[in-house]
Coordinates of C-alpha atoms in Angstrom, one line a residue:
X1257 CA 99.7 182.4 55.4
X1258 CA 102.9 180.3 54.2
X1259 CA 102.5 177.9 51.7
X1260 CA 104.0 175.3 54.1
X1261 CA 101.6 175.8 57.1
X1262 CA 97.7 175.2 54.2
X1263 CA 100.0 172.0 52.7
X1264 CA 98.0 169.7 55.7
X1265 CA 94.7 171.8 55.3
X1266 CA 95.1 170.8 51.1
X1267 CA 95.7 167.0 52.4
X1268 CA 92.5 166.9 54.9
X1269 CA 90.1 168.1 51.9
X1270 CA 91.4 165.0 49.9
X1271 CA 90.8 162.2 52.4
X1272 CA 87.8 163.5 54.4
X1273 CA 84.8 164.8 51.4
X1274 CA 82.5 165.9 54.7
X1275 CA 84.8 168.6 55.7
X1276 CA 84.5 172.4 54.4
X1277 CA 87.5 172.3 51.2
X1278 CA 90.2 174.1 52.0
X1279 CA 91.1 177.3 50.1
X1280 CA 92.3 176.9 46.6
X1281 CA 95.7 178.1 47.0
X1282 CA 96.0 175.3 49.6
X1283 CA 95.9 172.9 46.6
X1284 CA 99.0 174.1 45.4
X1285 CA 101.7 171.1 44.4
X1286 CA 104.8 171.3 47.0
X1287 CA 107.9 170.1 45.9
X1288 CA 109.0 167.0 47.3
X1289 CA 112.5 166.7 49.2
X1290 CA 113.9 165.0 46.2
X1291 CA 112.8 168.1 43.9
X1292 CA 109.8 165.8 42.4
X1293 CA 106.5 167.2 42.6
X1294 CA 104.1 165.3 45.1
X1295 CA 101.3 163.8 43.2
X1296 CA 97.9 164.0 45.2
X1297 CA 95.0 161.8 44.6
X1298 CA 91.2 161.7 45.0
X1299 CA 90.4 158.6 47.2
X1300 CA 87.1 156.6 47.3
X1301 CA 84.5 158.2 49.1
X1302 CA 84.0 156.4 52.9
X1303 CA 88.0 155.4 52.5
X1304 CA 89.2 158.3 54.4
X1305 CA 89.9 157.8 58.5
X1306 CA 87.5 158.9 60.3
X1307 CA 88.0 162.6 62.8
X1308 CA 88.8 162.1 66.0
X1309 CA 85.7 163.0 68.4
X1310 CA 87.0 166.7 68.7
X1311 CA 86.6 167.1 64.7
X1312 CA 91.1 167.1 64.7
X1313 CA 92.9 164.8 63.1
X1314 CA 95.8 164.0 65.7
X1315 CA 99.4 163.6 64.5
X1316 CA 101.8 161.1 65.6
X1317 CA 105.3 160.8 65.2
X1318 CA 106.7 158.0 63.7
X1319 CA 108.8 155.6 66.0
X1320 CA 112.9 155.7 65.6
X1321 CA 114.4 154.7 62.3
X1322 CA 116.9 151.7 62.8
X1323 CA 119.3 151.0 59.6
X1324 CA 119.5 146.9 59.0
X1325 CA 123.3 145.9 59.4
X1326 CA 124.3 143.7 57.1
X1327 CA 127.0 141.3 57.6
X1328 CA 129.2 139.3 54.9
X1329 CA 129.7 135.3 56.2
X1330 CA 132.2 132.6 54.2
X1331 CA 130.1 131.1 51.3
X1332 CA 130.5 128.0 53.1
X1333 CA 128.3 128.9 56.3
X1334 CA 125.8 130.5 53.9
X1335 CA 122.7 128.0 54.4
X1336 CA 120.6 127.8 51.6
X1337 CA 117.3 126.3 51.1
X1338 CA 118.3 122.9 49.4
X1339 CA 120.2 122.3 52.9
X1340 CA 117.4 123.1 54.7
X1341 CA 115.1 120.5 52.6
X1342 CA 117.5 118.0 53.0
X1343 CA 118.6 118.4 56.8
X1344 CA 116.5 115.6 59.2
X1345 CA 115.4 116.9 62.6
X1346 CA 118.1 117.1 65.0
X1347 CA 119.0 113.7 67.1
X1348 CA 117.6 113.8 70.6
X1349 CA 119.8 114.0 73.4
X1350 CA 120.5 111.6 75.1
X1351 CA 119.0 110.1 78.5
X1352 CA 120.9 109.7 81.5
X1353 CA 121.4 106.1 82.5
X1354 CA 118.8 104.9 85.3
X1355 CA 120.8 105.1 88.6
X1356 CA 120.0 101.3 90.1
X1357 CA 118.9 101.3 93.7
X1358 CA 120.8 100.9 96.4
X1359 CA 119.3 97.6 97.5
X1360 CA 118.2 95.3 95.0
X1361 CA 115.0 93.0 94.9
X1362 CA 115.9 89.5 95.6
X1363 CA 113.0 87.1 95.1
X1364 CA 112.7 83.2 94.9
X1365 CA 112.9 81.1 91.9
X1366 CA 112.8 77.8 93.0
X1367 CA 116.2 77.1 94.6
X1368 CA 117.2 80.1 93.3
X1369 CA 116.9 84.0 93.2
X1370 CA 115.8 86.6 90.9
X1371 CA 117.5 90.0 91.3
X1372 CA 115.5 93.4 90.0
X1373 CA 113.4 90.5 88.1
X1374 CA 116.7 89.1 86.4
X1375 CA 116.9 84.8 86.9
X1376 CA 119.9 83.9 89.3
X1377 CA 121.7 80.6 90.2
X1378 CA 121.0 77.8 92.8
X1379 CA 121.9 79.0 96.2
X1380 CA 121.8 75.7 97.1
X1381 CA 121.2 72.5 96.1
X1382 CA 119.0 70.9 99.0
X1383 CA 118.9 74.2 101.3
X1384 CA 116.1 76.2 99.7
X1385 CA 116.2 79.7 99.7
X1386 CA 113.7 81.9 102.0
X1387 CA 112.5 84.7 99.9
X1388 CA 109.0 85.0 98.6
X1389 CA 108.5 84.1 95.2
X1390 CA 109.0 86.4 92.3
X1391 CA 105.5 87.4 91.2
X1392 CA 106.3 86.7 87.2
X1393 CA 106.7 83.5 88.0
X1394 CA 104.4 80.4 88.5
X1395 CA 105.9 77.1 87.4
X1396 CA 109.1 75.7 88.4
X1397 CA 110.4 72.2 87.3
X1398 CA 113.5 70.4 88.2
X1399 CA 115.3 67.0 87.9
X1400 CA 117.9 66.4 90.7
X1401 CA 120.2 63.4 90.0
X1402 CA 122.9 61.7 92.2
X1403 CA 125.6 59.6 90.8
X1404 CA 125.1 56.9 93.3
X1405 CA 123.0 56.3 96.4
X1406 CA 125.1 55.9 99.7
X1407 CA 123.6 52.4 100.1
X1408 CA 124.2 51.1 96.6
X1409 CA 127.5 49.3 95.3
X1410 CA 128.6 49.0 91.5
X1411 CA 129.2 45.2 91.5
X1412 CA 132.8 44.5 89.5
X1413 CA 132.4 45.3 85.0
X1414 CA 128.6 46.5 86.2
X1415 CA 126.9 49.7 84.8
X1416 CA 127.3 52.7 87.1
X1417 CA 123.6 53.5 86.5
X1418 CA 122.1 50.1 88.6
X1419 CA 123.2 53.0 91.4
X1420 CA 122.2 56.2 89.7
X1421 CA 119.2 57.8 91.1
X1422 CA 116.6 60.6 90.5
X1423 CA 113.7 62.8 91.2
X1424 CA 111.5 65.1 89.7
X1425 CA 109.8 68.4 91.1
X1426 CA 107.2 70.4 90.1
X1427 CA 106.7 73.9 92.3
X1428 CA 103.2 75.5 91.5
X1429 CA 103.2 79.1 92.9
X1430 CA 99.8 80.5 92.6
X1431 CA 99.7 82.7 95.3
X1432 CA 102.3 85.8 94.8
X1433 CA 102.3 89.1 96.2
X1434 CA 104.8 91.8 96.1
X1435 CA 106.6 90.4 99.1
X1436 CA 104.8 87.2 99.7
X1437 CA 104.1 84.0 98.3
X1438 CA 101.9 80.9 99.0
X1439 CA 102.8 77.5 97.0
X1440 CA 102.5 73.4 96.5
X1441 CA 105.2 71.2 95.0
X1442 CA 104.9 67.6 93.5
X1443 CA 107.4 65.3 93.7
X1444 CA 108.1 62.1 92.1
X1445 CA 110.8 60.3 93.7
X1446 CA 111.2 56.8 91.5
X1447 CA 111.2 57.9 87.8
X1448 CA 113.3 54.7 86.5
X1449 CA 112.2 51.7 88.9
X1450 CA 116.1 50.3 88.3
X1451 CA 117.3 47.1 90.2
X1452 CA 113.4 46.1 89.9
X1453 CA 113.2 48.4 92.9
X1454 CA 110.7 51.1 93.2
X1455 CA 108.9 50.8 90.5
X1456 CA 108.7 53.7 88.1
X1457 CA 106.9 56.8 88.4
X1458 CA 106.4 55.5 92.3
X1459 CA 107.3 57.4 95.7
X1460 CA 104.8 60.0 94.5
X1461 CA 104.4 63.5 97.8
X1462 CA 103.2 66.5 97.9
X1463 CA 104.8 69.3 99.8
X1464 CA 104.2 73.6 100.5
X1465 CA 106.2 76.6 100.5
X1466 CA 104.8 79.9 102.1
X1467 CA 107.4 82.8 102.2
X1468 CA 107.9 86.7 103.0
X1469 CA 110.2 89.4 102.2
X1470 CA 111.5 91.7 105.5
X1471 CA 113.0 93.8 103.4
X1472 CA 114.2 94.3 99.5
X1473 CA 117.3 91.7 100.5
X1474 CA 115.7 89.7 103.4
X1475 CA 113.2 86.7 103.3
X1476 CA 111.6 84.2 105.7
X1477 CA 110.1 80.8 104.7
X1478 CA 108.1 77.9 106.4
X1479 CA 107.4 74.9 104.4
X1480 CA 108.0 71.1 103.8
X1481 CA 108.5 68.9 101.4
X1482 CA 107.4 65.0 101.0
X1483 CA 104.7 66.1 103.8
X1484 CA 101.6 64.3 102.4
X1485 CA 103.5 60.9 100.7
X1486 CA 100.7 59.7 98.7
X1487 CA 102.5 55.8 99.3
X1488 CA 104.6 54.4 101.4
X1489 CA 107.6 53.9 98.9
X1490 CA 109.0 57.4 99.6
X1491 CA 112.3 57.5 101.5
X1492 CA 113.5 61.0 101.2
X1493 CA 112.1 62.2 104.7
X1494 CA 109.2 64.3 105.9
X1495 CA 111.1 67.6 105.6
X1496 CA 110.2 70.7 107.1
X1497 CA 111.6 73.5 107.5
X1498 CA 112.4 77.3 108.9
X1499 CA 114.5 79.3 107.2
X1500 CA 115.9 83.1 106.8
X1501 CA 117.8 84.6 104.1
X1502 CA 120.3 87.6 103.6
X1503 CA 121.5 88.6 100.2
X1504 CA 124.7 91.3 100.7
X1505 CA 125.0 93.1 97.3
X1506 CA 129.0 93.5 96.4
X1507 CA 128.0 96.6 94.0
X1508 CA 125.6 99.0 93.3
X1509 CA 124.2 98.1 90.0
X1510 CA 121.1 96.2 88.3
X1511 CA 123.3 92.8 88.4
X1512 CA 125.1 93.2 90.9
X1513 CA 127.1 90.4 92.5
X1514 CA 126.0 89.4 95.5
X1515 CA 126.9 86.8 98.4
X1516 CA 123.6 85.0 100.0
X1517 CA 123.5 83.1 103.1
X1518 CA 120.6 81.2 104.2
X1519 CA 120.5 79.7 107.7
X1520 CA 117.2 77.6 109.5
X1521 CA 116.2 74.6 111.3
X1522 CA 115.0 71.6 109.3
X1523 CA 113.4 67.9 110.1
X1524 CA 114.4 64.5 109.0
X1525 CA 116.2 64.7 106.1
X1526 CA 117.2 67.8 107.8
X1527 CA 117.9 66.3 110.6
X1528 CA 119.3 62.9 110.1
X1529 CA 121.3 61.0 112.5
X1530 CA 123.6 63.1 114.6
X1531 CA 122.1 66.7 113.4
X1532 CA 119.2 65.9 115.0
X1533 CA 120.4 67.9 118.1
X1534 CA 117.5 70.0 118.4
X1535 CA 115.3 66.8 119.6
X1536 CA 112.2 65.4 117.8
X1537 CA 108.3 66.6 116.9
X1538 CA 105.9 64.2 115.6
X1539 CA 105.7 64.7 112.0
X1540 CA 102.3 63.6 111.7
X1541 CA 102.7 59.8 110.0
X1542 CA 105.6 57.2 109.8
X1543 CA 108.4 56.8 107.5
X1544 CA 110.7 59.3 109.1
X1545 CA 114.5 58.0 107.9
X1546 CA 115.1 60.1 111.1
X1547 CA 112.8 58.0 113.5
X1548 CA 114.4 55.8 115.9
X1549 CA 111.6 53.1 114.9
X1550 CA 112.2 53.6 111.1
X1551 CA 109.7 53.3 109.4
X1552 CA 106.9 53.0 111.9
X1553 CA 107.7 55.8 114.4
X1554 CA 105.8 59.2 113.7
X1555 CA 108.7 60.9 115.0
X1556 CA 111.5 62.8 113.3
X1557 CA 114.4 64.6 115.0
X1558 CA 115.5 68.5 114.1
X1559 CA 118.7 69.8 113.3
X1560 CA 120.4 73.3 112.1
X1561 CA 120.8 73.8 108.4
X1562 CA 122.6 76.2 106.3
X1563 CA 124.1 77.9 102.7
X1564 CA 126.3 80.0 101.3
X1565 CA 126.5 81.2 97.9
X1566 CA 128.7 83.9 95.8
X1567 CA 126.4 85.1 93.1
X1568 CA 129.2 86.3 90.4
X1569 CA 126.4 87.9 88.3
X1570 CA 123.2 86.5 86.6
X1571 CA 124.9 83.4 85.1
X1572 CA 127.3 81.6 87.4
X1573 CA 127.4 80.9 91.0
X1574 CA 129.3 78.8 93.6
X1575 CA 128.2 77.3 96.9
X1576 CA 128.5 75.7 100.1
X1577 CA 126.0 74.3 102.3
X1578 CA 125.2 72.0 105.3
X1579 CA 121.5 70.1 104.8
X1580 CA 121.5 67.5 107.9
X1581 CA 122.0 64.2 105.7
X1582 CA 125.4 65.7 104.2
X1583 CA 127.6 68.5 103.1
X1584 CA 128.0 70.0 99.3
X1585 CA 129.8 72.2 97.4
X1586 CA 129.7 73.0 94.0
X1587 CA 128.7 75.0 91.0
X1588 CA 125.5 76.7 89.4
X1589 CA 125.3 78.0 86.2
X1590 CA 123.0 79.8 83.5
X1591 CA 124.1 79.0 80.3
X1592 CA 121.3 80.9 78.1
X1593 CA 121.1 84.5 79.0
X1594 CA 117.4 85.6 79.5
X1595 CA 116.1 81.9 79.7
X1596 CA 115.2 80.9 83.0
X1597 CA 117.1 77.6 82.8
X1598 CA 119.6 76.1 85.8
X1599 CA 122.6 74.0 85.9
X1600 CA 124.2 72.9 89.2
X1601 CA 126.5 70.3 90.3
X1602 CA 127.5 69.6 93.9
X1603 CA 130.0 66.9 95.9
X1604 CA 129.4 65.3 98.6
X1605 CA 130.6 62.8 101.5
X1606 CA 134.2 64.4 100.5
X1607 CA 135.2 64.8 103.5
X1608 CA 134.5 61.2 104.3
X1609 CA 132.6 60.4 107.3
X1610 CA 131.2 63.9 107.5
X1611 CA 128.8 64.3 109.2
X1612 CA 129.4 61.9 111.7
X1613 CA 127.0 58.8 111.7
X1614 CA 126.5 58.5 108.1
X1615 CA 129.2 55.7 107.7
X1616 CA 126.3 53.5 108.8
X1617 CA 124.9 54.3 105.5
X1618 CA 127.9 54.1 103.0
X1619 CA 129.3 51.1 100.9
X1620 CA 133.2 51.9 102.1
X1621 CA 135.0 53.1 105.2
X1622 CA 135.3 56.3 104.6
X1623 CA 132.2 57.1 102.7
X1624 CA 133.2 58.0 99.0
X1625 CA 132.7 61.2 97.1
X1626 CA 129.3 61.8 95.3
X1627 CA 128.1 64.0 92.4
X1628 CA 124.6 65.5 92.8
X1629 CA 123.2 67.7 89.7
X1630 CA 119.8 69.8 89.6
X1631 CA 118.4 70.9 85.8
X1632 CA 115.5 73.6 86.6
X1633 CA 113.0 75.4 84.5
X1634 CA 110.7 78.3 85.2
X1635 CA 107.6 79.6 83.7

């Protein structure tokens, strides 16, 4: 037998101690390829593998050799390990910006909006709004001042303020719900008591507001204000009212601008002298300014009422509206961003004797221009 074929017979008799040796010629040393000498040695007994079940070791060829291929880079994109110690992890990516819906959430906030939870201006000054109140908010206060009452004259070197004239609100929301709302306002109508009038902190009502949302840009609101006068010094009307509101967004974005017109009927105030066309309810009490028996009649007369706003963003608005006792225009304003406070400042009577049946009321012939102004707060 060639050496070659006993050379596996002389390796089995190594590794496996339980099988018969091989015969001594098969322990003959082979020359390696190189022209070495292989160099066999004894293994630990119980190191060997094991026979296969038929008593044969089985061969196995070894998989394809693949040679590594090696290739040269610039020393500069070499990265060594002190670059990899010092390199951060890699900045994430980023995000998309939030596409903003195609209709924005308009809410109430007193007598004005919030848009996608973002504080507006006024939409009007004595018109109020008829969304339902945004749910974040629960406390609203506002003064609301007028240079001069129509019935009051400066006398010659006098101070304008004997004419001046103010009240303050407070709008307590504590029912809100995604689109609805449920609230009580407090009004004090005399806070100075001037020309040893009303006396101060006098003229004291109480008044409602319940509202819902149609839709993301459409609201409906009942309510009234000076309903339940808690004396008989108040003289702004027993005002109630029935309003809807639209808000058109100009653009599709979080803050978008946006025109808002609101239109209703309203009573008393509302619907003082000749706006009264709608005819007359009883209001429940006296002291309608309305009333043809001022101030004993329980009756007060209905009229249409209305406003339009341009919403130029979050901070500054202007306005038009028609509120039965008088038309304004004017201004609203946000001077803080992210603070909840209002400005506004309105004319009115400057179209004289507009509407008609106010001239009763006013010092000249035509009435003269006024300056109203509303400073709000929200909690």
């Amino acid at each position: 037998m060639p050496t070659r074929a006993l050379a596996p017979l002389a390796l089995l008799a190594v590794l496996s101690p339980q099988l018969p040796a091989p015969p001594a010629r098969a322990q003959a040393t082979l020359p390696a390829p190189s022209g070495d000498p292989l160099r066999w040695q004894q293994l630990p007994a119980g190191s060997a593998p094991s026979p296969t079940s038929g008593g044969e070791l089985q061969w196995q060829p070894l998989g394809e050799r693949r040679a590594l291929r090696w290739q040269e880079v610039p020393a500069d994109q070499v990265i060594t390990p002190e670059m990899v110690g010092a390199s951060g992890p890699p900045d994430p990516a980023e995000l998309p910006e939030p596409t903003p819906p195609a209709l924005p959430v308009i809410r109430n906030l007193a007598r004005g909006i919030t848009v996608n939870g973002e504080a507006y201006p006024d939409t009007g000054l004595q018109v109020p709004n008829a969304f339902a109140a945004d749910p974040e908010y629960t406390v609203s206060t506002a003064i609301t001042a007028t240079s001069r009452t129509r019935s009051c004259e400066v006398p010659r070197g006098g101070d304008w303020k004997d004419c001046a004239d103010a009240e303050a609100y407070i709008d307590l929301i504590p029912f809100r719900w995604e689109n609805g709302s449920l609230g009580f306002q407090w009004t004090v109508q005399s806070l100075s008591g001037r020309n040893q009038g009303t006396g101060q902190f006098a003229a004291q009502s109480l008044g409602f507001r319940t509202a819902i949302n149609l839709g993301p840009t459409t609201g409906l609101a009942f309510g009234g204000e000076h309903v339940l006068q808690l004396d008989e010094n108040t003289d702004l009307g027993r005002n109630f009212y029935l309003v809807v509101s639209q808000a058109i967004p100009l653009q599709q974005r979080s803050d978008p601008w946006l025109v808002v017109a609101t239109a209703g009927i309203g009573s008393d105030f509302f619907g003082y002298g000749n706006n009264g066309v709608l005819g007359a309810t009883d209001c429940l009490s006296g002291n309608n300014i309305s009333s043809r028996s001022f101030p004993d009649g329980t009756d007060c007369y209905w009229g249409p009422i209305g406003s339009l706003s341009l919403q130029m963003g979050p901070q500054v608005a202007v306005g038009l509206e028609w509120f039965g006792f008088g038309i304004g225009a004017g201004v609203s304003v946000r001077p803080i961003p992210e603070v909840p406070f209002t400005m506004s400042f309105y004319l009115t009577d400057f179209l004289g004797n507009v509407p008609s049946g106010i001239e009763e009321l006013c010092t000249s012939d035509p009435c003269e221009p006024r300056l109203y102004g509303r400073f709000s707060m929200s909690f």
